[in-house]
């Protein structure tokens, strides 16, 4: 299970001894929360939850009970059962990770509302979703591997919601931008999807915005890597697979039975670099220069701009490619690492609907996850 372990020496969550109570007349909703994956996004989310905990209890009648954290090899449980959480000098104890035990702990046996947040990038964690949802545990996640993984598993995840568990995954596409919800609202109100076009990679948006021929593409790529805009291995961005996963998620949300293999993906990684160890690849980044210079020359010859674009049509044809767009196109005016998604529908045909903004970064991704948690919380019945 590929989950970043928390670097903190102390447990990242502490059960607050008391929360400001909601007004006596207001119904109180208590939601037990457990986090899987305390990496960059998970850590940012924990801090956002800490900061909001008292305010939500005071102003919204929502008590968030932060129950524990599970990393790849160890988990921490905040509870009163000494067998589950032995305490030494008042400090919580980490124990080997067991996701089934973790979920059972968060769910408890007192009929409370329970929610698990999966901030991992782990396929094995996503495989637990059907059991969690069927048991009535809600799930919120930015993990793309559930909604873009094997179609049969995704169908099982959706079917498991009949057990009462709600699933939200807005942050799987464009971090905190309301892309999945916008599509859902369009379809639920009877609109008809004609096509989706988008720039789903903040890394590739930045590279295309900066690639003007003034310096080699490899220099820009090294700069983006140094700034932390790329994945540790830049080929993970440049291959286009991550963008393809986001397109599959939107296609499935629109009712199209698309799988990753159905997407026509043009990788920007030269074949000679694809199988190299990371260090060897980084030493040969100049091999990106000639093909990317040729793409830029083609764009200029047509009076257009170079952008990395994902496309989906109403029949399920999907592609992820570097494209030459006219200077008048909406995507020609993106800034920095902006993501932008254009929905063309029966209602938004002559003037498509655009969603645009920062689509990467731990803080905005965590905020998108937090917003999903609050949407689920709003629909919960008050506790007895």
GROMACS .gro file of C-alpha atoms in nm:
model
  384
    1UNK     CA    1   0.000   0.000   0.000
    2UNK     CA    2   0.165   0.320  -0.118
    3UNK     CA    3   0.077   0.577   0.146
    4UNK     CA    4   0.318   0.839   0.271
    5UNK     CA    5   0.395   0.781   0.639
    6UNK     CA    6   0.354   1.078   0.867
    7UNK     CA    7   0.690   1.241   0.948
    8UNK     CA    8   0.557   1.371   1.279
    9UNK     CA    9   0.707   1.232   1.598
   10UNK     CA   10   0.386   1.308   1.787
   11UNK     CA   11   0.047   1.171   1.677
   12UNK     CA   12  -0.094   1.412   1.417
   13UNK     CA   13  -0.440   1.412   1.574
   14UNK     CA   14  -0.534   1.466   1.933
   15UNK     CA   15  -0.885   1.418   2.063
   16UNK     CA   16  -0.995   1.751   2.200
   17UNK     CA   17  -1.108   1.719   2.562
   18UNK     CA   18  -1.405   1.946   2.497
   19UNK     CA   19  -1.567   2.132   2.212
   20UNK     CA   20  -1.775   2.446   2.224
   21UNK     CA   21  -2.129   2.315   2.231
   22UNK     CA   22  -2.397   2.413   1.982
   23UNK     CA   23  -2.691   2.614   2.117
   24UNK     CA   24  -2.911   2.399   2.336
   25UNK     CA   25  -3.205   2.417   2.096
   26UNK     CA   26  -2.999   2.327   1.792
   27UNK     CA   27  -2.977   1.963   1.684
   28UNK     CA   28  -2.626   1.822   1.710
   29UNK     CA   29  -2.471   1.606   1.442
   30UNK     CA   30  -2.167   1.404   1.551
   31UNK     CA   31  -1.942   1.268   1.282
   32UNK     CA   32  -1.654   1.032   1.360
   33UNK     CA   33  -1.369   1.083   1.112
   34UNK     CA   34  -1.066   0.872   1.028
   35UNK     CA   35  -0.791   0.966   0.782
   36UNK     CA   36  -0.597   0.726   0.561
   37UNK     CA   37  -0.279   0.873   0.414
   38UNK     CA   38  -0.119   1.149   0.625
   39UNK     CA   39   0.099   1.284   0.344
   40UNK     CA   40   0.103   1.637   0.200
   41UNK     CA   41  -0.270   1.657   0.129
   42UNK     CA   42  -0.365   1.458   0.438
   43UNK     CA   43  -0.146   1.676   0.659
   44UNK     CA   44  -0.297   1.994   0.515
   45UNK     CA   45  -0.645   1.854   0.571
   46UNK     CA   46  -0.573   1.764   0.933
   47UNK     CA   47  -0.468   2.122   0.998
   48UNK     CA   48  -0.783   2.256   0.830
   49UNK     CA   49  -0.997   2.022   1.040
   50UNK     CA   50  -0.823   2.130   1.360
   51UNK     CA   51  -0.876   2.496   1.282
   52UNK     CA   52  -1.245   2.449   1.197
   53UNK     CA   53  -1.341   2.200   1.467
   54UNK     CA   54  -1.458   2.442   1.737
   55UNK     CA   55  -1.621   2.681   1.488
   56UNK     CA   56  -1.826   2.403   1.327
   57UNK     CA   57  -1.943   2.281   1.668
   58UNK     CA   58  -2.032   2.631   1.783
   59UNK     CA   59  -2.191   2.772   1.469
   60UNK     CA   60  -2.313   2.468   1.280
   61UNK     CA   61  -2.397   2.210   1.542
   62UNK     CA   62  -2.146   1.972   1.383
   63UNK     CA   63  -1.907   1.789   1.614
   64UNK     CA   64  -1.617   1.634   1.428
   65UNK     CA   65  -1.468   1.352   1.632
   66UNK     CA   66  -1.118   1.298   1.499
   67UNK     CA   67  -1.065   0.930   1.567
   68UNK     CA   68  -0.734   0.835   1.411
   69UNK     CA   69  -0.487   0.816   1.125
   70UNK     CA   70  -0.366   0.521   0.919
   71UNK     CA   71  -0.040   0.532   0.725
   72UNK     CA   72   0.110   0.254   0.514
   73UNK     CA   73   0.258   0.054   0.799
   74UNK     CA   74   0.112   0.196   1.117
   75UNK     CA   75  -0.206   0.353   1.245
   76UNK     CA   76  -0.303   0.558   1.546
   77UNK     CA   77  -0.641   0.519   1.715
   78UNK     CA   78  -0.786   0.768   1.959
   79UNK     CA   79  -1.030   0.578   2.173
   80UNK     CA   80  -1.089   0.465   2.530
   81UNK     CA   81  -1.036   0.094   2.471
   82UNK     CA   82  -0.695   0.008   2.621
   83UNK     CA   83  -0.668  -0.301   2.403
   84UNK     CA   84  -0.701  -0.093   2.088
   85UNK     CA   85  -0.504   0.207   2.202
   86UNK     CA   86  -0.262   0.143   2.486
   87UNK     CA   87  -0.145   0.468   2.638
   88UNK     CA   88   0.196   0.537   2.782
   89UNK     CA   89   0.241   0.855   2.984
   90UNK     CA   90  -0.062   1.009   2.812
   91UNK     CA   91   0.070   0.959   2.458
   92UNK     CA   92  -0.122   0.762   2.197
   93UNK     CA   93   0.045   0.451   2.060
   94UNK     CA   94   0.088   0.362   1.695
   95UNK     CA   95   0.009   0.004   1.598
   96UNK     CA   96   0.046  -0.197   1.273
   97UNK     CA   97  -0.200  -0.085   1.007
   98UNK     CA   98  -0.513  -0.293   0.964
   99UNK     CA   99  -0.765  -0.101   0.753
  100UNK     CA  100  -1.056  -0.326   0.848
  101UNK     CA  101  -0.985  -0.268   1.218
  102UNK     CA  102  -0.936   0.102   1.150
  103UNK     CA  103  -1.274   0.132   0.976
  104UNK     CA  104  -1.445  -0.067   1.254
  105UNK     CA  105  -1.290   0.164   1.514
  106UNK     CA  106  -1.411   0.479   1.338
  107UNK     CA  107  -1.757   0.330   1.288
  108UNK     CA  108  -1.783   0.230   1.655
  109UNK     CA  109  -2.077   0.045   1.802
  110UNK     CA  110  -2.289   0.334   1.924
  111UNK     CA  111  -2.477   0.408   1.602
  112UNK     CA  112  -2.280   0.726   1.529
  113UNK     CA  113  -2.219   0.866   1.184
  114UNK     CA  114  -1.876   0.762   1.053
  115UNK     CA  115  -1.665   0.889   0.764
  116UNK     CA  116  -1.330   0.777   0.624
  117UNK     CA  117  -1.106   1.012   0.425
  118UNK     CA  118  -0.868   0.841   0.183
  119UNK     CA  119  -0.583   1.080   0.098
  120UNK     CA  120  -0.361   0.800  -0.024
  121UNK     CA  121  -0.280   0.722  -0.385
  122UNK     CA  122  -0.325   0.353  -0.313
  123UNK     CA  123  -0.520   0.105  -0.520
  124UNK     CA  124  -0.536  -0.135  -0.226
  125UNK     CA  125  -0.711   0.128  -0.014
  126UNK     CA  126  -0.961   0.195  -0.294
  127UNK     CA  127  -1.040  -0.177  -0.295
  128UNK     CA  128  -1.188  -0.137   0.056
  129UNK     CA  129  -1.452   0.115  -0.052
  130UNK     CA  130  -1.730  -0.135  -0.131
  131UNK     CA  131  -1.708  -0.288   0.218
  132UNK     CA  132  -1.694   0.051   0.389
  133UNK     CA  133  -1.990   0.193   0.198
  134UNK     CA  134  -2.197  -0.123   0.238
  135UNK     CA  135  -2.142  -0.096   0.614
  136UNK     CA  136  -2.283   0.257   0.610
  137UNK     CA  137  -1.946   0.434   0.642
  138UNK     CA  138  -1.918   0.746   0.428
  139UNK     CA  139  -1.607   0.796   0.213
  140UNK     CA  140  -1.444   1.114   0.085
  141UNK     CA  141  -1.133   1.096  -0.131
  142UNK     CA  142  -0.895   1.268  -0.374
  143UNK     CA  143  -0.763   0.920  -0.468
  144UNK     CA  144  -0.822   0.884  -0.843
  145UNK     CA  145  -0.766   0.508  -0.845
  146UNK     CA  146  -1.116   0.427  -0.723
  147UNK     CA  147  -1.320   0.619  -0.980
  148UNK     CA  148  -1.079   0.554  -1.269
  149UNK     CA  149  -0.978   0.197  -1.184
  150UNK     CA  150  -1.131  -0.126  -1.313
  151UNK     CA  151  -1.485  -0.060  -1.430
  152UNK     CA  152  -1.625  -0.364  -1.249
  153UNK     CA  153  -1.485  -0.239  -0.919
  154UNK     CA  154  -1.623   0.109  -0.978
  155UNK     CA  155  -1.965  -0.038  -1.044
  156UNK     CA  156  -1.935  -0.237  -0.721
  157UNK     CA  157  -1.841   0.080  -0.532
  158UNK     CA  158  -2.146   0.263  -0.664
  159UNK     CA  159  -2.373  -0.033  -0.590
  160UNK     CA  160  -2.240  -0.055  -0.233
  161UNK     CA  161  -2.385   0.286  -0.155
  162UNK     CA  162  -2.718   0.109  -0.110
  163UNK     CA  163  -2.582   0.024   0.236
  164UNK     CA  164  -2.619   0.388   0.336
  165UNK     CA  165  -2.263   0.510   0.288
  166UNK     CA  166  -2.219   0.822   0.078
  167UNK     CA  167  -1.920   0.872  -0.153
  168UNK     CA  168  -1.778   1.204  -0.268
  169UNK     CA  169  -1.469   1.250  -0.483
  170UNK     CA  170  -1.471   1.608  -0.609
  171UNK     CA  171  -1.097   1.649  -0.545
  172UNK     CA  172  -1.006   1.366  -0.783
  173UNK     CA  173  -1.043   1.612  -1.072
  174UNK     CA  174  -0.882   1.958  -1.055
  175UNK     CA  175  -0.829   1.956  -0.676
  176UNK     CA  176  -1.069   2.205  -0.515
  177UNK     CA  177  -1.244   2.322  -0.832
  178UNK     CA  178  -1.616   2.227  -0.853
  179UNK     CA  179  -1.587   2.017  -1.167
  180UNK     CA  180  -1.753   1.686  -1.074
  181UNK     CA  181  -2.037   1.866  -0.895
  182UNK     CA  182  -2.091   2.101  -1.190
  183UNK     CA  183  -2.122   1.807  -1.426
  184UNK     CA  184  -2.354   1.630  -1.185
  185UNK     CA  185  -2.575   1.939  -1.155
  186UNK     CA  186  -2.597   1.975  -1.533
  187UNK     CA  187  -2.706   1.616  -1.580
  188UNK     CA  188  -2.940   1.605  -1.279
  189UNK     CA  189  -3.129   1.908  -1.408
  190UNK     CA  190  -3.190   1.740  -1.743
  191UNK     CA  191  -2.913   1.891  -1.956
  192UNK     CA  192  -2.744   1.680  -2.222
  193UNK     CA  193  -2.366   1.654  -2.238
  194UNK     CA  194  -2.221   1.710  -2.585
  195UNK     CA  195  -1.854   1.723  -2.493
  196UNK     CA  196  -1.585   1.802  -2.238
  197UNK     CA  197  -1.256   1.971  -2.311
  198UNK     CA  198  -1.004   2.048  -2.042
  199UNK     CA  199  -0.657   2.124  -1.920
  200UNK     CA  200  -0.634   1.893  -1.622
  201UNK     CA  201  -0.263   1.913  -1.538
  202UNK     CA  202  -0.128   2.213  -1.351
  203UNK     CA  203   0.224   2.096  -1.435
  204UNK     CA  204   0.162   2.080  -1.809
  205UNK     CA  205  -0.034   2.405  -1.801
  206UNK     CA  206   0.267   2.579  -1.646
  207UNK     CA  207   0.507   2.424  -1.896
  208UNK     CA  208   0.291   2.519  -2.195
  209UNK     CA  209   0.242   2.873  -2.065
  210UNK     CA  210   0.617   2.918  -2.022
  211UNK     CA  211   0.732   2.738  -2.338
  212UNK     CA  212   0.791   3.029  -2.575
  213UNK     CA  213   1.126   2.932  -2.728
  214UNK     CA  214   1.328   3.170  -2.512
  215UNK     CA  215   1.487   2.874  -2.336
  216UNK     CA  216   1.491   2.499  -2.400
  217UNK     CA  217   1.198   2.295  -2.279
  218UNK     CA  218   1.439   2.090  -2.064
  219UNK     CA  219   1.534   2.405  -1.870
  220UNK     CA  220   1.167   2.473  -1.797
  221UNK     CA  221   1.118   2.113  -1.693
  222UNK     CA  222   1.411   2.133  -1.450
  223UNK     CA  223   1.270   2.458  -1.310
  224UNK     CA  224   0.925   2.305  -1.263
  225UNK     CA  225   1.082   2.006  -1.090
  226UNK     CA  226   1.283   2.230  -0.856
  227UNK     CA  227   0.972   2.432  -0.772
  228UNK     CA  228   0.781   2.116  -0.682
  229UNK     CA  229   0.530   2.160  -0.966
  230UNK     CA  230   0.601   1.815  -1.107
  231UNK     CA  231   0.577   1.474  -0.951
  232UNK     CA  232   0.911   1.343  -0.815
  233UNK     CA  233   0.939   1.165  -1.150
  234UNK     CA  234   0.832   1.423  -1.414
  235UNK     CA  235   0.742   1.142  -1.652
  236UNK     CA  236   0.436   1.077  -1.435
  237UNK     CA  237   0.305   1.417  -1.549
  238UNK     CA  238   0.437   1.409  -1.906
  239UNK     CA  239   0.300   1.064  -1.984
  240UNK     CA  240  -0.057   1.199  -1.975
  241UNK     CA  241  -0.188   0.902  -1.774
  242UNK     CA  242  -0.286   1.113  -1.474
  243UNK     CA  243  -0.487   1.342  -1.703
  244UNK     CA  244  -0.647   1.038  -1.867
  245UNK     CA  245  -0.763   0.915  -1.525
  246UNK     CA  246  -0.939   1.246  -1.461
  247UNK     CA  247  -1.110   1.223  -1.799
  248UNK     CA  248  -1.227   0.868  -1.721
  249UNK     CA  249  -1.375   0.991  -1.391
  250UNK     CA  250  -1.579   1.258  -1.570
  251UNK     CA  251  -1.686   1.015  -1.841
  252UNK     CA  252  -1.816   0.770  -1.583
  253UNK     CA  253  -1.992   1.051  -1.399
  254UNK     CA  254  -2.168   1.123  -1.727
  255UNK     CA  255  -2.278   0.759  -1.752
  256UNK     CA  256  -2.023   0.646  -2.010
  257UNK     CA  257  -1.860   0.306  -1.933
  258UNK     CA  258  -1.510   0.432  -2.015
  259UNK     CA  259  -1.187   0.266  -1.899
  260UNK     CA  260  -0.831   0.393  -1.905
  261UNK     CA  261  -0.747   0.172  -2.203
  262UNK     CA  262  -1.019   0.347  -2.404
  263UNK     CA  263  -0.841   0.684  -2.388
  264UNK     CA  264  -0.609   0.776  -2.675
  265UNK     CA  265  -0.308   0.915  -2.487
  266UNK     CA  266  -0.008   1.076  -2.656
  267UNK     CA  267   0.282   1.068  -2.412
  268UNK     CA  268   0.531   1.354  -2.430
  269UNK     CA  269   0.806   1.129  -2.295
  270UNK     CA  270   1.055   1.026  -2.567
  271UNK     CA  271   1.054   0.645  -2.599
  272UNK     CA  272   1.426   0.629  -2.519
  273UNK     CA  273   1.359   0.783  -2.177
  274UNK     CA  274   1.046   0.594  -2.082
  275UNK     CA  275   1.213   0.292  -1.921
  276UNK     CA  276   1.517   0.457  -1.767
  277UNK     CA  277   1.580   0.491  -1.393
  278UNK     CA  278   1.483   0.837  -1.270
  279UNK     CA  279   1.840   0.961  -1.223
  280UNK     CA  280   1.936   0.858  -1.577
  281UNK     CA  281   1.624   1.020  -1.718
  282UNK     CA  282   1.692   1.349  -1.536
  283UNK     CA  283   2.041   1.354  -1.686
  284UNK     CA  284   1.895   1.331  -2.038
  285UNK     CA  285   1.612   1.584  -2.022
  286UNK     CA  286   1.758   1.769  -2.320
  287UNK     CA  287   1.607   1.493  -2.536
  288UNK     CA  288   1.273   1.667  -2.482
  289UNK     CA  289   1.400   1.982  -2.651
  290UNK     CA  290   1.385   1.896  -3.023
  291UNK     CA  291   1.032   1.745  -3.028
  292UNK     CA  292   0.890   2.022  -2.809
  293UNK     CA  293   1.056   2.290  -3.023
  294UNK     CA  294   0.892   2.131  -3.328
  295UNK     CA  295   0.551   2.142  -3.159
  296UNK     CA  296   0.601   2.509  -3.074
  297UNK     CA  297   0.702   2.590  -3.431
  298UNK     CA  298   0.387   2.418  -3.559
  299UNK     CA  299   0.169   2.621  -3.323
  300UNK     CA  300   0.328   2.946  -3.434
  301UNK     CA  301   0.297   2.854  -3.801
  302UNK     CA  302  -0.079   2.829  -3.747
  303UNK     CA  303  -0.097   3.146  -3.540
  304UNK     CA  304  -0.200   2.946  -3.236
  305UNK     CA  305  -0.082   2.833  -2.894
  306UNK     CA  306   0.035   2.500  -2.761
  307UNK     CA  307  -0.177   2.342  -2.486
  308UNK     CA  308  -0.212   1.997  -2.328
  309UNK     CA  309  -0.578   1.910  -2.374
  310UNK     CA  310  -0.810   1.625  -2.278
  311UNK     CA  311  -1.124   1.576  -2.484
  312UNK     CA  312  -1.438   1.364  -2.449
  313UNK     CA  313  -1.732   1.359  -2.688
  314UNK     CA  314  -2.089   1.244  -2.634
  315UNK     CA  315  -2.014   0.901  -2.785
  316UNK     CA  316  -1.731   0.828  -2.542
  317UNK     CA  317  -1.438   0.902  -2.772
  318UNK     CA  318  -1.161   1.029  -2.547
  319UNK     CA  319  -0.812   1.164  -2.605
  320UNK     CA  320  -0.527   1.332  -2.418
  321UNK     CA  321  -0.286   1.516  -2.645
  322UNK     CA  322  -0.073   1.820  -2.704
  323UNK     CA  323  -0.286   2.045  -2.925
  324UNK     CA  324  -0.250   2.363  -3.127
  325UNK     CA  325  -0.537   2.595  -3.033
  326UNK     CA  326  -0.634   2.927  -3.192
  327UNK     CA  327  -0.532   3.238  -2.998
  328UNK     CA  328  -0.903   3.313  -2.950
  329UNK     CA  329  -0.964   2.986  -2.763
  330UNK     CA  330  -1.046   3.014  -2.391
  331UNK     CA  331  -0.754   2.787  -2.306
  332UNK     CA  332  -0.510   3.032  -2.466
  333UNK     CA  333  -0.555   3.269  -2.172
  334UNK     CA  334  -0.484   3.042  -1.876
  335UNK     CA  335  -0.232   3.152  -1.616
  336UNK     CA  336   0.043   2.969  -1.431
  337UNK     CA  337  -0.082   2.628  -1.316
  338UNK     CA  338  -0.451   2.692  -1.388
  339UNK     CA  339  -0.679   2.404  -1.466
  340UNK     CA  340  -0.975   2.479  -1.690
  341UNK     CA  341  -1.269   2.260  -1.794
  342UNK     CA  342  -1.516   2.346  -2.067
  343UNK     CA  343  -1.856   2.176  -2.071
  344UNK     CA  344  -2.052   2.188  -2.395
  345UNK     CA  345  -2.413   2.086  -2.340
  346UNK     CA  346  -2.752   2.135  -2.500
  347UNK     CA  347  -2.805   2.442  -2.282
  348UNK     CA  348  -2.444   2.562  -2.296
  349UNK     CA  349  -2.384   2.506  -2.666
  350UNK     CA  350  -2.309   2.842  -2.825
  351UNK     CA  351  -2.124   2.962  -2.515
  352UNK     CA  352  -1.981   2.662  -2.325
  353UNK     CA  353  -1.961   2.661  -1.946
  354UNK     CA  354  -1.609   2.711  -1.806
  355UNK     CA  355  -1.467   2.619  -1.466
  356UNK     CA  356  -1.119   2.760  -1.413
  357UNK     CA  357  -0.873   2.812  -1.129
  358UNK     CA  358  -0.583   2.656  -0.938
  359UNK     CA  359  -0.603   2.283  -0.990
  360UNK     CA  360  -0.308   2.162  -0.786
  361UNK     CA  361  -0.146   2.198  -0.446
  362UNK     CA  362  -0.203   2.034  -0.109
  363UNK     CA  363  -0.399   2.322   0.044
  364UNK     CA  364  -0.656   2.358  -0.235
  365UNK     CA  365  -0.689   1.980  -0.269
  366UNK     CA  366  -0.743   1.946   0.105
  367UNK     CA  367  -1.004   2.222   0.090
  368UNK     CA  368  -1.188   2.029  -0.180
  369UNK     CA  369  -1.189   1.719   0.038
  370UNK     CA  370  -1.306   1.922   0.338
  371UNK     CA  371  -1.592   2.069   0.133
  372UNK     CA  372  -1.702   1.716   0.039
  373UNK     CA  373  -1.698   1.617   0.406
  374UNK     CA  374  -1.921   1.915   0.491
  375UNK     CA  375  -2.167   1.828   0.212
  376UNK     CA  376  -2.206   1.481   0.356
  377UNK     CA  377  -2.238   1.620   0.708
  378UNK     CA  378  -2.516   1.858   0.602
  379UNK     CA  379  -2.729   1.561   0.493
  380UNK     CA  380  -2.689   1.367   0.819
  381UNK     CA  381  -2.966   1.328   1.069
  382UNK     CA  382  -2.898   1.474   1.417
  383UNK     CA  383  -2.771   1.223   1.671
  384UNK     CA  384  -3.007   1.105   1.939
   0.00000   0.00000   0.00000
